[in-house]
Amino acid sequence: GYRAPRVALLGADQVTLQEAARHLAQAERPVLLVGNGGRHAAGELLELAEKLGCPVATTCGAKGVFPESHPLSLGIFSFGSGPLARAVLTAPPDVLCVVGSRLGEFSSMNFSELLKPSRALIHIDREPTCIGRNYAAVAVVGDAACALSALSAAITAPAVAPPPWCVELMRREQRLERPQASCSATVPIQPERV
């Protein structure tokens, strides 16, 4: 059922922002999922991900926001996602931080119950009506870049390496169903190559 989200207007409600930072700092299996609303926050996203040693997946609309060659990149999470992103996001993480995604049908794999983290879902978006609509969340309403920057500043731990659970999944799972297709010169062009 729908639960009204707690709202943190950046610069006004620091309590919810601190709650989100605390969840991320204490997480054992944090994951970031970035949607189209986070496209302008690439630098802040990279800083937070590296500080937490936290893997990052993007929705189709945010492809390329996080460098796909980065060791923390999971690629795209959606109906067309690869095995690695599905494995990490449905394991499930203990804390999932969603940035700039409405968590609609495609970015949640048809509102999957598997996407629910065991401890907390942090949802950052500038549109308050989309937060908490499909998943109960710690709601941070505001600009993605400002929110990510504020979270990074609130987390005082030094940057860490990717956690062992993530390294193991990255070793075991492929990013793409058909990795050889990503460099295939066949015509028509393969989706993985695009």
PDB file of C-alpha atoms in Angstrom:
ATOM      1  CA  GLY A   1       0.000   0.000   0.000  1.00  0.00           C
ATOM      2  CA  TYR A   2       0.964   3.616  -0.456  1.00  0.00           C
ATOM      3  CA  ARG A   3       2.673   5.363   2.446  1.00  0.00           C
ATOM      4  CA  ALA A   4       3.182   9.110   2.405  1.00  0.00           C
ATOM      5  CA  PRO A   5       6.930   9.760   2.213  1.00  0.00           C
ATOM      6  CA  ARG A   6       8.908  11.816   4.680  1.00  0.00           C
ATOM      7  CA  VAL A   7      10.130  14.794   2.710  1.00  0.00           C
ATOM      8  CA  ALA A   8      13.518  16.468   2.940  1.00  0.00           C
ATOM      9  CA  LEU A   9      13.727  19.738   1.077  1.00  0.00           C
ATOM     10  CA  LEU A  10      17.428  20.275   0.662  1.00  0.00           C
ATOM     11  CA  GLY A  11      18.614  23.093   2.855  1.00  0.00           C
ATOM     12  CA  ALA A  12      15.465  22.868   4.989  1.00  0.00           C
ATOM     13  CA  ASP A  13      15.138  19.340   6.411  1.00  0.00           C
ATOM     14  CA  GLN A  14      18.601  18.146   7.332  1.00  0.00           C
ATOM     15  CA  VAL A  15      17.186  15.391   9.574  1.00  0.00           C
ATOM     16  CA  THR A  16      16.079  13.201   6.663  1.00  0.00           C
ATOM     17  CA  LEU A  17      19.273  13.910   4.754  1.00  0.00           C
ATOM     18  CA  GLN A  18      21.310  12.843   7.804  1.00  0.00           C
ATOM     19  CA  GLU A  19      19.155   9.709   8.107  1.00  0.00           C
ATOM     20  CA  ALA A  20      19.924   8.843   4.476  1.00  0.00           C
ATOM     21  CA  ALA A  21      23.653   9.472   5.023  1.00  0.00           C
ATOM     22  CA  ARG A  22      23.620   7.296   8.145  1.00  0.00           C
ATOM     23  CA  HIS A  23      21.954   4.422   6.257  1.00  0.00           C
ATOM     24  CA  LEU A  24      24.541   4.652   3.474  1.00  0.00           C
ATOM     25  CA  ALA A  25      27.516   4.936   5.831  1.00  0.00           C
ATOM     26  CA  GLN A  26      26.399   1.903   7.867  1.00  0.00           C
ATOM     27  CA  ALA A  27      25.367  -0.235   4.895  1.00  0.00           C
ATOM     28  CA  GLU A  28      27.116  -3.523   4.261  1.00  0.00           C
ATOM     29  CA  ARG A  29      25.659  -3.963   0.756  1.00  0.00           C
ATOM     30  CA  PRO A  30      24.763  -0.499  -0.578  1.00  0.00           C
ATOM     31  CA  VAL A  31      23.824  -0.002  -4.221  1.00  0.00           C
ATOM     32  CA  LEU A  32      23.106   3.177  -6.207  1.00  0.00           C
ATOM     33  CA  LEU A  33      20.498   3.133  -8.990  1.00  0.00           C
ATOM     34  CA  VAL A  34      20.473   6.262 -11.148  1.00  0.00           C
ATOM     35  CA  GLY A  35      17.729   7.392 -13.488  1.00  0.00           C
ATOM     36  CA  ASN A  36      17.274  10.164 -16.022  1.00  0.00           C
ATOM     37  CA  GLY A  37      16.819  12.757 -13.245  1.00  0.00           C
ATOM     38  CA  GLY A  38      20.457  12.204 -12.253  1.00  0.00           C
ATOM     39  CA  ARG A  39      21.961  12.870 -15.703  1.00  0.00           C
ATOM     40  CA  HIS A  40      23.446  16.212 -14.632  1.00  0.00           C
ATOM     41  CA  ALA A  41      25.006  14.775 -11.443  1.00  0.00           C
ATOM     42  CA  ALA A  42      27.724  12.541 -12.908  1.00  0.00           C
ATOM     43  CA  GLY A  43      30.577  14.080 -10.879  1.00  0.00           C
ATOM     44  CA  GLU A  44      28.687  13.942  -7.585  1.00  0.00           C
ATOM     45  CA  LEU A  45      27.580  10.380  -8.312  1.00  0.00           C
ATOM     46  CA  LEU A  46      31.136   9.249  -9.004  1.00  0.00           C
ATOM     47  CA  GLU A  47      32.388  10.912  -5.804  1.00  0.00           C
ATOM     48  CA  LEU A  48      29.746   9.242  -3.611  1.00  0.00           C
ATOM     49  CA  ALA A  49      30.128   5.824  -5.245  1.00  0.00           C
ATOM     50  CA  GLU A  50      33.905   5.856  -4.781  1.00  0.00           C
ATOM     51  CA  LYS A  51      33.618   7.095  -1.208  1.00  0.00           C
ATOM     52  CA  LEU A  52      31.270   4.219  -0.352  1.00  0.00           C
ATOM     53  CA  GLY A  53      32.910   1.612  -2.586  1.00  0.00           C
ATOM     54  CA  CYS A  54      29.350   1.201  -3.815  1.00  0.00           C
ATOM     55  CA  PRO A  55      28.276  -0.388  -7.127  1.00  0.00           C
ATOM     56  CA  VAL A  56      26.186   1.751  -9.489  1.00  0.00           C
ATOM     57  CA  ALA A  57      23.510   0.723 -11.972  1.00  0.00           C
ATOM     58  CA  THR A  58      21.651   3.061 -14.282  1.00  0.00           C
ATOM     59  CA  THR A  59      18.250   2.934 -15.891  1.00  0.00           C
ATOM     60  CA  CYS A  60      18.065   3.011 -19.687  1.00  0.00           C
ATOM     61  CA  GLY A  61      17.423   6.765 -19.555  1.00  0.00           C
ATOM     62  CA  ALA A  62      20.629   7.354 -17.588  1.00  0.00           C
ATOM     63  CA  LYS A  63      22.956   5.138 -19.631  1.00  0.00           C
ATOM     64  CA  GLY A  64      26.399   6.715 -19.648  1.00  0.00           C
ATOM     65  CA  VAL A  65      25.927   8.882 -16.531  1.00  0.00           C
ATOM     66  CA  PHE A  66      28.289   6.587 -14.634  1.00  0.00           C
ATOM     67  CA  PRO A  67      31.360   5.468 -16.616  1.00  0.00           C
ATOM     68  CA  GLU A  68      30.652   1.915 -17.762  1.00  0.00           C
ATOM     69  CA  SER A  69      34.358   1.088 -17.682  1.00  0.00           C
ATOM     70  CA  HIS A  70      34.542   1.955 -13.965  1.00  0.00           C
ATOM     71  CA  PRO A  71      35.089  -1.052 -11.641  1.00  0.00           C
ATOM     72  CA  LEU A  72      31.914  -0.144  -9.704  1.00  0.00           C
ATOM     73  CA  SER A  73      29.701  -0.004 -12.801  1.00  0.00           C
ATOM     74  CA  LEU A  74      26.949  -2.611 -13.055  1.00  0.00           C
ATOM     75  CA  GLY A  75      25.604  -1.312 -16.352  1.00  0.00           C
ATOM     76  CA  ILE A  76      21.882  -0.951 -16.968  1.00  0.00           C
ATOM     77  CA  PHE A  77      19.161  -2.319 -14.708  1.00  0.00           C
ATOM     78  CA  SER A  78      15.877  -2.850 -16.509  1.00  0.00           C
ATOM     79  CA  PHE A  79      14.068  -5.545 -18.455  1.00  0.00           C
ATOM     80  CA  GLY A  80      17.022  -5.606 -20.836  1.00  0.00           C
ATOM     81  CA  SER A  81      19.703  -5.539 -18.161  1.00  0.00           C
ATOM     82  CA  GLY A  82      22.626  -7.896 -17.946  1.00  0.00           C
ATOM     83  CA  PRO A  83      23.077 -10.665 -15.395  1.00  0.00           C
ATOM     84  CA  LEU A  84      25.417  -8.628 -13.154  1.00  0.00           C
ATOM     85  CA  ALA A  85      23.000  -5.729 -12.551  1.00  0.00           C
ATOM     86  CA  ARG A  86      20.128  -8.144 -11.926  1.00  0.00           C
ATOM     87  CA  ALA A  87      22.228 -10.221  -9.503  1.00  0.00           C
ATOM     88  CA  VAL A  88      23.396  -7.224  -7.461  1.00  0.00           C
ATOM     89  CA  LEU A  89      20.062  -5.411  -7.284  1.00  0.00           C
ATOM     90  CA  THR A  90      17.950  -8.452  -6.495  1.00  0.00           C
ATOM     91  CA  ALA A  91      20.366 -10.073  -4.000  1.00  0.00           C
ATOM     92  CA  PRO A  92      18.991  -7.772  -2.353  1.00  0.00           C
ATOM     93  CA  PRO A  93      21.188  -4.908  -1.159  1.00  0.00           C
ATOM     94  CA  ASP A  94      20.691  -3.791   2.427  1.00  0.00           C
ATOM     95  CA  VAL A  95      20.499  -0.124   1.347  1.00  0.00           C
ATOM     96  CA  LEU A  96      19.407   0.996  -2.106  1.00  0.00           C
ATOM     97  CA  CYS A  97      19.771   4.654  -3.033  1.00  0.00           C
ATOM     98  CA  VAL A  98      17.652   5.574  -6.060  1.00  0.00           C
ATOM     99  CA  VAL A  99      18.539   8.879  -7.720  1.00  0.00           C
ATOM    100  CA  GLY A 100      16.289  10.569 -10.267  1.00  0.00           C
ATOM    101  CA  SER A 101      14.150   7.562 -11.170  1.00  0.00           C
ATOM    102  CA  ARG A 102      10.427   7.222 -10.643  1.00  0.00           C
ATOM    103  CA  LEU A 103      10.917   3.477 -10.141  1.00  0.00           C
ATOM    104  CA  GLY A 104       8.299   2.849 -12.779  1.00  0.00           C
ATOM    105  CA  GLU A 105       7.572  -0.410 -14.531  1.00  0.00           C
ATOM    106  CA  PHE A 106      10.777  -0.616 -16.587  1.00  0.00           C
ATOM    107  CA  SER A 107      13.300   0.622 -14.019  1.00  0.00           C
ATOM    108  CA  SER A 108      11.847  -1.636 -11.307  1.00  0.00           C
ATOM    109  CA  MET A 109      11.437  -4.717 -13.524  1.00  0.00           C
ATOM    110  CA  ASN A 110       7.640  -4.549 -13.272  1.00  0.00           C
ATOM    111  CA  PHE A 111       7.598  -3.347  -9.645  1.00  0.00           C
ATOM    112  CA  SER A 112       9.565  -6.389  -8.525  1.00  0.00           C
ATOM    113  CA  GLU A 113       9.423  -7.300  -4.847  1.00  0.00           C
ATOM    114  CA  LEU A 114      13.038  -8.466  -5.283  1.00  0.00           C
ATOM    115  CA  LEU A 115      14.115  -4.843  -5.609  1.00  0.00           C
ATOM    116  CA  LYS A 116      13.279  -4.076  -1.978  1.00  0.00           C
ATOM    117  CA  PRO A 117      16.415  -3.625   0.142  1.00  0.00           C
ATOM    118  CA  SER A 118      16.574  -5.354   3.510  1.00  0.00           C
ATOM    119  CA  ARG A 119      17.232  -2.130   5.520  1.00  0.00           C
ATOM    120  CA  ALA A 120      16.354   1.052   3.663  1.00  0.00           C
ATOM    121  CA  LEU A 121      15.468   2.500   0.294  1.00  0.00           C
ATOM    122  CA  ILE A 122      16.600   6.097  -0.112  1.00  0.00           C
ATOM    123  CA  HIS A 123      14.797   7.879  -2.947  1.00  0.00           C
ATOM    124  CA  ILE A 124      16.172  11.178  -4.279  1.00  0.00           C
ATOM    125  CA  ASP A 125      14.049  13.104  -6.765  1.00  0.00           C
ATOM    126  CA  ARG A 126      12.944  16.661  -7.344  1.00  0.00           C
ATOM    127  CA  GLU A 127       9.336  15.511  -7.828  1.00  0.00           C
ATOM    128  CA  PRO A 128       7.870  14.597  -4.410  1.00  0.00           C
ATOM    129  CA  THR A 129       4.831  12.793  -5.834  1.00  0.00           C
ATOM    130  CA  CYS A 130       6.926  10.007  -7.378  1.00  0.00           C
ATOM    131  CA  ILE A 131       8.771   9.188  -4.141  1.00  0.00           C
ATOM    132  CA  GLY A 132       7.207   6.398  -2.128  1.00  0.00           C
ATOM    133  CA  ARG A 133       4.618   5.682  -4.804  1.00  0.00           C
ATOM    134  CA  ASN A 134       5.741   2.104  -5.432  1.00  0.00           C
ATOM    135  CA  TYR A 135       8.236   1.446  -2.631  1.00  0.00           C
ATOM    136  CA  ALA A 136       8.371   2.848   0.912  1.00  0.00           C
ATOM    137  CA  ALA A 137      11.377   5.179   1.091  1.00  0.00           C
ATOM    138  CA  VAL A 138      13.439   7.676   3.013  1.00  0.00           C
ATOM    139  CA  ALA A 139      12.528  10.619   0.781  1.00  0.00           C
ATOM    140  CA  VAL A 140      15.001  13.298  -0.194  1.00  0.00           C
ATOM    141  CA  VAL A 141      13.247  15.834  -2.394  1.00  0.00           C
ATOM    142  CA  GLY A 142      15.604  18.015  -4.342  1.00  0.00           C
ATOM    143  CA  ASP A 143      18.128  18.301  -7.111  1.00  0.00           C
ATOM    144  CA  ALA A 144      20.173  15.117  -7.635  1.00  0.00           C
ATOM    145  CA  ALA A 145      23.538  16.907  -7.773  1.00  0.00           C
ATOM    146  CA  CYS A 146      22.840  18.872  -4.574  1.00  0.00           C
ATOM    147  CA  ALA A 147      21.543  15.795  -2.735  1.00  0.00           C
ATOM    148  CA  LEU A 148      24.486  13.586  -3.759  1.00  0.00           C
ATOM    149  CA  SER A 149      26.944  16.311  -2.822  1.00  0.00           C
ATOM    150  CA  ALA A 150      25.283  16.764   0.572  1.00  0.00           C
ATOM    151  CA  LEU A 151      25.283  13.006   1.210  1.00  0.00           C
ATOM    152  CA  SER A 152      28.944  12.755   0.266  1.00  0.00           C
ATOM    153  CA  ALA A 153      29.818  15.622   2.607  1.00  0.00           C
ATOM    154  CA  ALA A 154      27.827  14.017   5.445  1.00  0.00           C
ATOM    155  CA  ILE A 155      29.656  10.699   5.080  1.00  0.00           C
ATOM    156  CA  THR A 156      33.041  11.202   6.684  1.00  0.00           C
ATOM    157  CA  ALA A 157      34.532   7.776   6.033  1.00  0.00           C
ATOM    158  CA  PRO A 158      37.476   7.698   3.622  1.00  0.00           C
ATOM    159  CA  ALA A 159      37.050   6.160   0.181  1.00  0.00           C
ATOM    160  CA  VAL A 160      36.961   2.370   0.206  1.00  0.00           C
ATOM    161  CA  ALA A 161      37.559  -0.386  -2.314  1.00  0.00           C
ATOM    162  CA  PRO A 162      34.634  -2.361  -3.712  1.00  0.00           C
ATOM    163  CA  PRO A 163      33.346  -4.698  -0.983  1.00  0.00           C
ATOM    164  CA  PRO A 164      34.073  -8.444  -1.224  1.00  0.00           C
ATOM    165  CA  TRP A 165      30.416  -9.352  -1.890  1.00  0.00           C
ATOM    166  CA  CYS A 166      30.397  -7.059  -4.919  1.00  0.00           C
ATOM    167  CA  VAL A 167      33.774  -8.244  -6.190  1.00  0.00           C
ATOM    168  CA  GLU A 168      32.550 -11.854  -5.961  1.00  0.00           C
ATOM    169  CA  LEU A 169      29.368 -11.086  -7.934  1.00  0.00           C
ATOM    170  CA  MET A 170      31.381  -9.149 -10.527  1.00  0.00           C
ATOM    171  CA  ARG A 171      33.725 -12.121 -10.882  1.00  0.00           C
ATOM    172  CA  ARG A 172      30.882 -14.632 -11.149  1.00  0.00           C
ATOM    173  CA  GLU A 173      28.351 -12.722 -13.293  1.00  0.00           C
ATOM    174  CA  GLN A 174      28.810 -11.205 -16.734  1.00  0.00           C
ATOM    175  CA  ARG A 175      27.698  -7.648 -17.415  1.00  0.00           C
ATOM    176  CA  LEU A 176      26.109  -8.658 -20.712  1.00  0.00           C
ATOM    177  CA  GLU A 177      24.221 -11.780 -21.786  1.00  0.00           C
ATOM    178  CA  ARG A 178      26.405 -11.921 -24.916  1.00  0.00           C
ATOM    179  CA  PRO A 179      29.671 -10.069 -24.191  1.00  0.00           C
ATOM    180  CA  GLN A 180      31.166 -11.020 -27.566  1.00  0.00           C
ATOM    181  CA  ALA A 181      28.400  -8.998 -29.269  1.00  0.00           C
ATOM    182  CA  SER A 182      29.734  -5.750 -27.758  1.00  0.00           C
ATOM    183  CA  CYS A 183      32.611  -5.751 -30.245  1.00  0.00           C
ATOM    184  CA  SER A 184      30.897  -7.535 -33.128  1.00  0.00           C
ATOM    185  CA  ALA A 185      31.178  -5.868 -36.547  1.00  0.00           C
ATOM    186  CA  THR A 186      28.137  -7.685 -37.937  1.00  0.00           C
ATOM    187  CA  VAL A 187      25.379  -5.851 -39.770  1.00  0.00           C
ATOM    188  CA  PRO A 188      22.830  -5.027 -38.553  1.00  0.00           C
ATOM    189  CA  ILE A 189      24.660  -3.684 -35.520  1.00  0.00           C
ATOM    190  CA  GLN A 190      24.259  -5.665 -32.295  1.00  0.00           C
ATOM    191  CA  PRO A 191      22.471  -3.904 -29.382  1.00  0.00           C
ATOM    192  CA  GLU A 192      25.411  -4.656 -27.052  1.00  0.00           C
ATOM    193  CA  ARG A 193      27.771  -2.784 -29.395  1.00  0.00           C
ATOM    194  CA  VAL A 194      25.520   0.282 -29.437  1.00  0.00           C
TER     195      VAL A 194
END
